XYZ file of C-alpha atoms in Angstrom:
242
model
C -52.928 193.907 161.702
C -55.675 192.995 164.701
C -57.600 189.985 164.315
C -60.735 189.939 166.155
C -61.486 186.212 167.225
C -65.300 186.725 166.742
C -67.647 183.377 166.900
C -67.559 184.270 162.792
C -63.457 184.082 162.792
C -63.547 181.177 164.701
C -66.438 178.768 162.991
C -64.216 180.205 159.609
C -60.905 178.899 160.947
C -62.052 175.514 162.894
C -63.359 174.885 158.618
C -60.099 175.734 156.862
C -57.741 172.985 159.593
C -61.138 170.708 159.007
C -60.443 170.739 155.234
C -56.449 170.783 155.076
C -56.680 167.551 157.330
C -58.915 165.626 155.003
C -56.723 167.110 152.213
C -54.099 165.996 153.707
C -55.607 162.471 155.123
C -56.367 162.415 150.704
C -53.008 162.794 149.877
C -51.715 159.996 152.258
C -54.022 157.331 151.177
C -52.266 156.136 147.618
C -48.785 156.200 149.413
C -50.330 154.041 152.618
C -52.185 152.108 149.540
C -48.473 151.199 148.184
C -47.054 150.447 151.523
C -49.796 147.984 152.311
C -49.649 146.047 148.682
C -45.491 145.852 150.021
C -46.695 143.930 153.033
C -49.174 141.775 151.160
C -48.715 138.550 149.822
C -48.675 138.337 146.082
C -52.604 136.601 145.263
C -54.264 139.329 147.835
C -52.769 141.868 145.740
C -53.654 140.437 142.200
C -57.322 139.273 143.940
C -57.404 143.351 144.125
C -58.767 142.569 148.101
C -55.844 144.974 149.266
C -57.231 148.574 150.354
C -55.158 150.561 153.414
C -54.053 147.514 155.234
C -51.715 144.783 154.332
C -54.213 140.656 153.304
C -51.824 137.912 154.089
C -48.689 139.567 155.816
C -45.038 139.194 154.834
C -41.818 140.490 154.074
C -41.309 138.488 150.837
C -40.695 141.876 149.259
C -38.381 143.673 150.968
C -36.163 139.935 151.375
C -36.138 139.579 147.696
C -34.959 143.120 147.207
C -32.377 143.034 149.917
C -30.821 139.849 148.475
C -30.033 141.273 144.714
C -27.857 143.041 144.194
C -29.161 144.339 141.387
C -31.201 146.765 143.327
C -28.671 148.647 145.360
C -26.622 149.080 141.717
C -29.436 150.645 140.424
C -30.258 152.877 143.013
C -26.896 154.261 142.966
C -27.272 154.685 139.244
C -30.534 156.622 140.153
C -28.218 158.945 142.156
C -25.993 159.009 139.982
C -28.098 159.995 137.303
C -30.057 162.723 139.007
C -26.911 164.601 140.442
C -25.679 164.392 136.906
C -28.659 165.723 135.022
C -29.785 167.832 137.770
C -26.787 169.853 137.540
C -26.366 170.287 134.242
C -30.992 170.779 134.294
C -29.970 173.479 136.399
C -26.800 174.966 134.458
C -28.417 175.305 131.204
C -31.794 175.753 132.591
C -29.835 178.973 133.741
C -27.549 180.145 130.986
C -30.332 179.619 128.980
C -32.799 181.714 130.444
C -31.553 185.011 131.414
C -30.577 186.152 128.063
C -34.227 185.158 126.730
C -35.268 187.149 129.560
C -32.997 190.274 128.462
C -35.212 192.915 126.115
C -34.698 192.681 122.387
C -32.913 195.570 122.358
C -30.406 194.130 124.741
C -30.207 191.134 122.360
C -31.174 191.295 118.983
C -31.424 188.096 118.487
C -34.046 187.113 121.317
C -37.114 186.346 119.423
C -35.367 183.851 116.753
C -34.092 182.175 119.853
C -37.436 181.709 121.772
C -39.283 181.141 118.663
C -36.639 177.755 118.061
C -37.145 177.176 121.641
C -40.575 176.581 121.740
C -40.824 174.868 118.588
C -38.194 172.620 119.805
C -41.002 171.553 122.834
C -44.358 171.500 120.965
C -42.410 169.546 118.262
C -40.337 166.448 118.749
C -38.717 164.866 117.498
C -40.949 160.837 117.338
C -39.365 158.070 118.890
C -37.105 156.255 116.124
C -34.713 159.385 114.778
C -34.490 159.958 118.775
C -33.238 156.818 119.422
C -30.787 156.579 116.319
C -29.420 159.996 117.131
C -28.295 158.524 121.037
C -27.104 155.516 119.338
C -24.716 157.248 116.641
C -23.365 159.584 119.215
C -21.824 156.751 121.520
C -24.214 157.477 123.923
C -25.676 154.316 124.028
C -25.716 152.387 127.388
C -23.652 154.761 129.763
C -25.009 157.403 132.252
C -24.911 159.871 129.674
C -27.696 158.854 127.536
C -29.875 159.331 130.557
C -28.886 162.503 131.370
C -27.925 164.710 127.886
C -31.083 163.930 125.696
C -32.838 165.707 128.352
C -30.477 168.559 129.120
C -32.257 171.373 128.411
C -35.955 171.166 130.021
C -37.923 174.016 127.474
C -40.547 173.845 130.287
C -37.670 174.620 132.996
C -36.678 177.579 130.540
C -39.947 179.058 129.868
C -40.825 179.125 133.859
C -37.470 180.683 134.532
C -37.224 183.256 131.365
C -40.321 185.056 132.841
C -39.358 184.873 136.686
C -36.428 187.210 135.114
C -38.202 189.130 133.549
C -40.613 189.935 136.120
C -37.687 191.135 138.105
C -37.742 195.095 138.899
C -35.640 196.695 136.450
C -34.471 199.850 138.476
C -32.293 197.471 139.829
C -30.140 195.674 136.887
C -29.683 199.689 135.349
C -28.371 200.344 139.043
C -26.381 197.489 138.798
C -25.592 199.013 135.287
C -24.653 202.113 135.893
C -22.080 200.653 138.521
C -20.683 198.793 135.706
C -21.360 195.467 136.363
C -21.378 192.764 133.580
C -24.352 190.444 132.044
C -22.793 187.001 134.005
C -21.907 188.861 136.877
C -26.034 190.465 136.860
C -26.872 186.652 136.118
C -24.901 185.140 139.024
C -24.837 188.192 141.855
C -28.890 190.045 141.451
C -30.428 187.984 139.309
C -30.470 184.521 140.638
C -30.429 185.045 144.720
C -33.699 187.106 142.925
C -34.845 183.763 141.756
C -33.636 181.053 144.290
C -38.269 180.471 144.986
C -37.949 179.478 140.964
C -34.677 177.871 140.864
C -36.388 175.602 143.540
C -39.622 175.031 141.790
C -37.227 173.655 138.308
C -34.748 171.898 140.052
C -37.533 170.051 141.936
C -39.179 169.017 138.424
C -35.981 168.591 136.883
C -35.271 165.376 139.961
C -38.383 164.202 139.903
C -38.276 163.885 136.393
C -34.681 162.390 136.484
C -35.476 159.764 139.897
C -39.208 158.586 137.781
C -38.308 158.294 134.279
C -37.981 154.299 133.615
C -38.969 154.495 130.439
C -35.001 155.567 128.332
C -33.648 153.141 130.790
C -35.603 150.725 129.056
C -34.756 151.585 125.484
C -31.019 152.864 125.935
C -28.959 150.958 128.373
C -28.549 146.843 128.080
C -25.987 146.186 130.254
C -28.119 145.845 133.641
C -25.501 147.231 135.950
C -26.171 150.222 134.600
C -29.912 149.844 134.679
C -31.733 152.840 137.101
C -33.960 152.055 139.643
C -37.546 152.587 137.927
C -36.108 150.540 134.907
C -34.799 147.981 137.847
C -38.810 148.390 138.968
C -40.139 148.165 136.385
C -38.812 144.542 134.862
C -39.853 143.029 138.242
C -43.525 143.940 137.831
C -43.141 143.019 134.425
C -41.519 139.606 135.239
C -43.761 139.328 137.781
C -46.615 139.364 136.165
C -46.016 137.057 133.855
C -45.371 134.627 136.299
């Protein structure tokens, strides 16, 4: 397709590029504000005098973190959590999303499992029974307490299931004629075609595990097993009390 560079096209391209640059700069503003806060003094940050440039420049926050061995331990715990949790989420999401994407004639119990899945997503357990279940199963104060309770992200399952359902049926029918079983169908045909969706749900899982701090406060008692975000949250609470 040939694009003629008329003055209307040039004006349109200029406006679009300007808007994209503007939105890109706006998206960087929160990050610049956080960086400026990290290099500002505590009094300036509490007084709200920091915008996008450090006030009363200091490196005290970074010096404190680098001298505290708990920071590095917490960082390694978060990396371990992301690897274990993200990998487990991906495997279980694939193994659950593919069967649910089949037609009812191919998987007669599909609707029952689907309704059960949606019910669990809409009506989750409250905090108290959730905590006691994890405690009674012996997961408390271990890395598995941060990984196993959220091992099946239902929202990701639904996203990937719908992506599988929208894949061309002719390819699957041709593969079945050639004698491909369901596991081979999933791994050799459906998964390669669903790489964009798989990358999306994997990103959701990784970011969720990395940013979550609340479960670390409830389920982890040993200081050397606390994830990074929980450690940072405890620092923020302690500094606000002083």
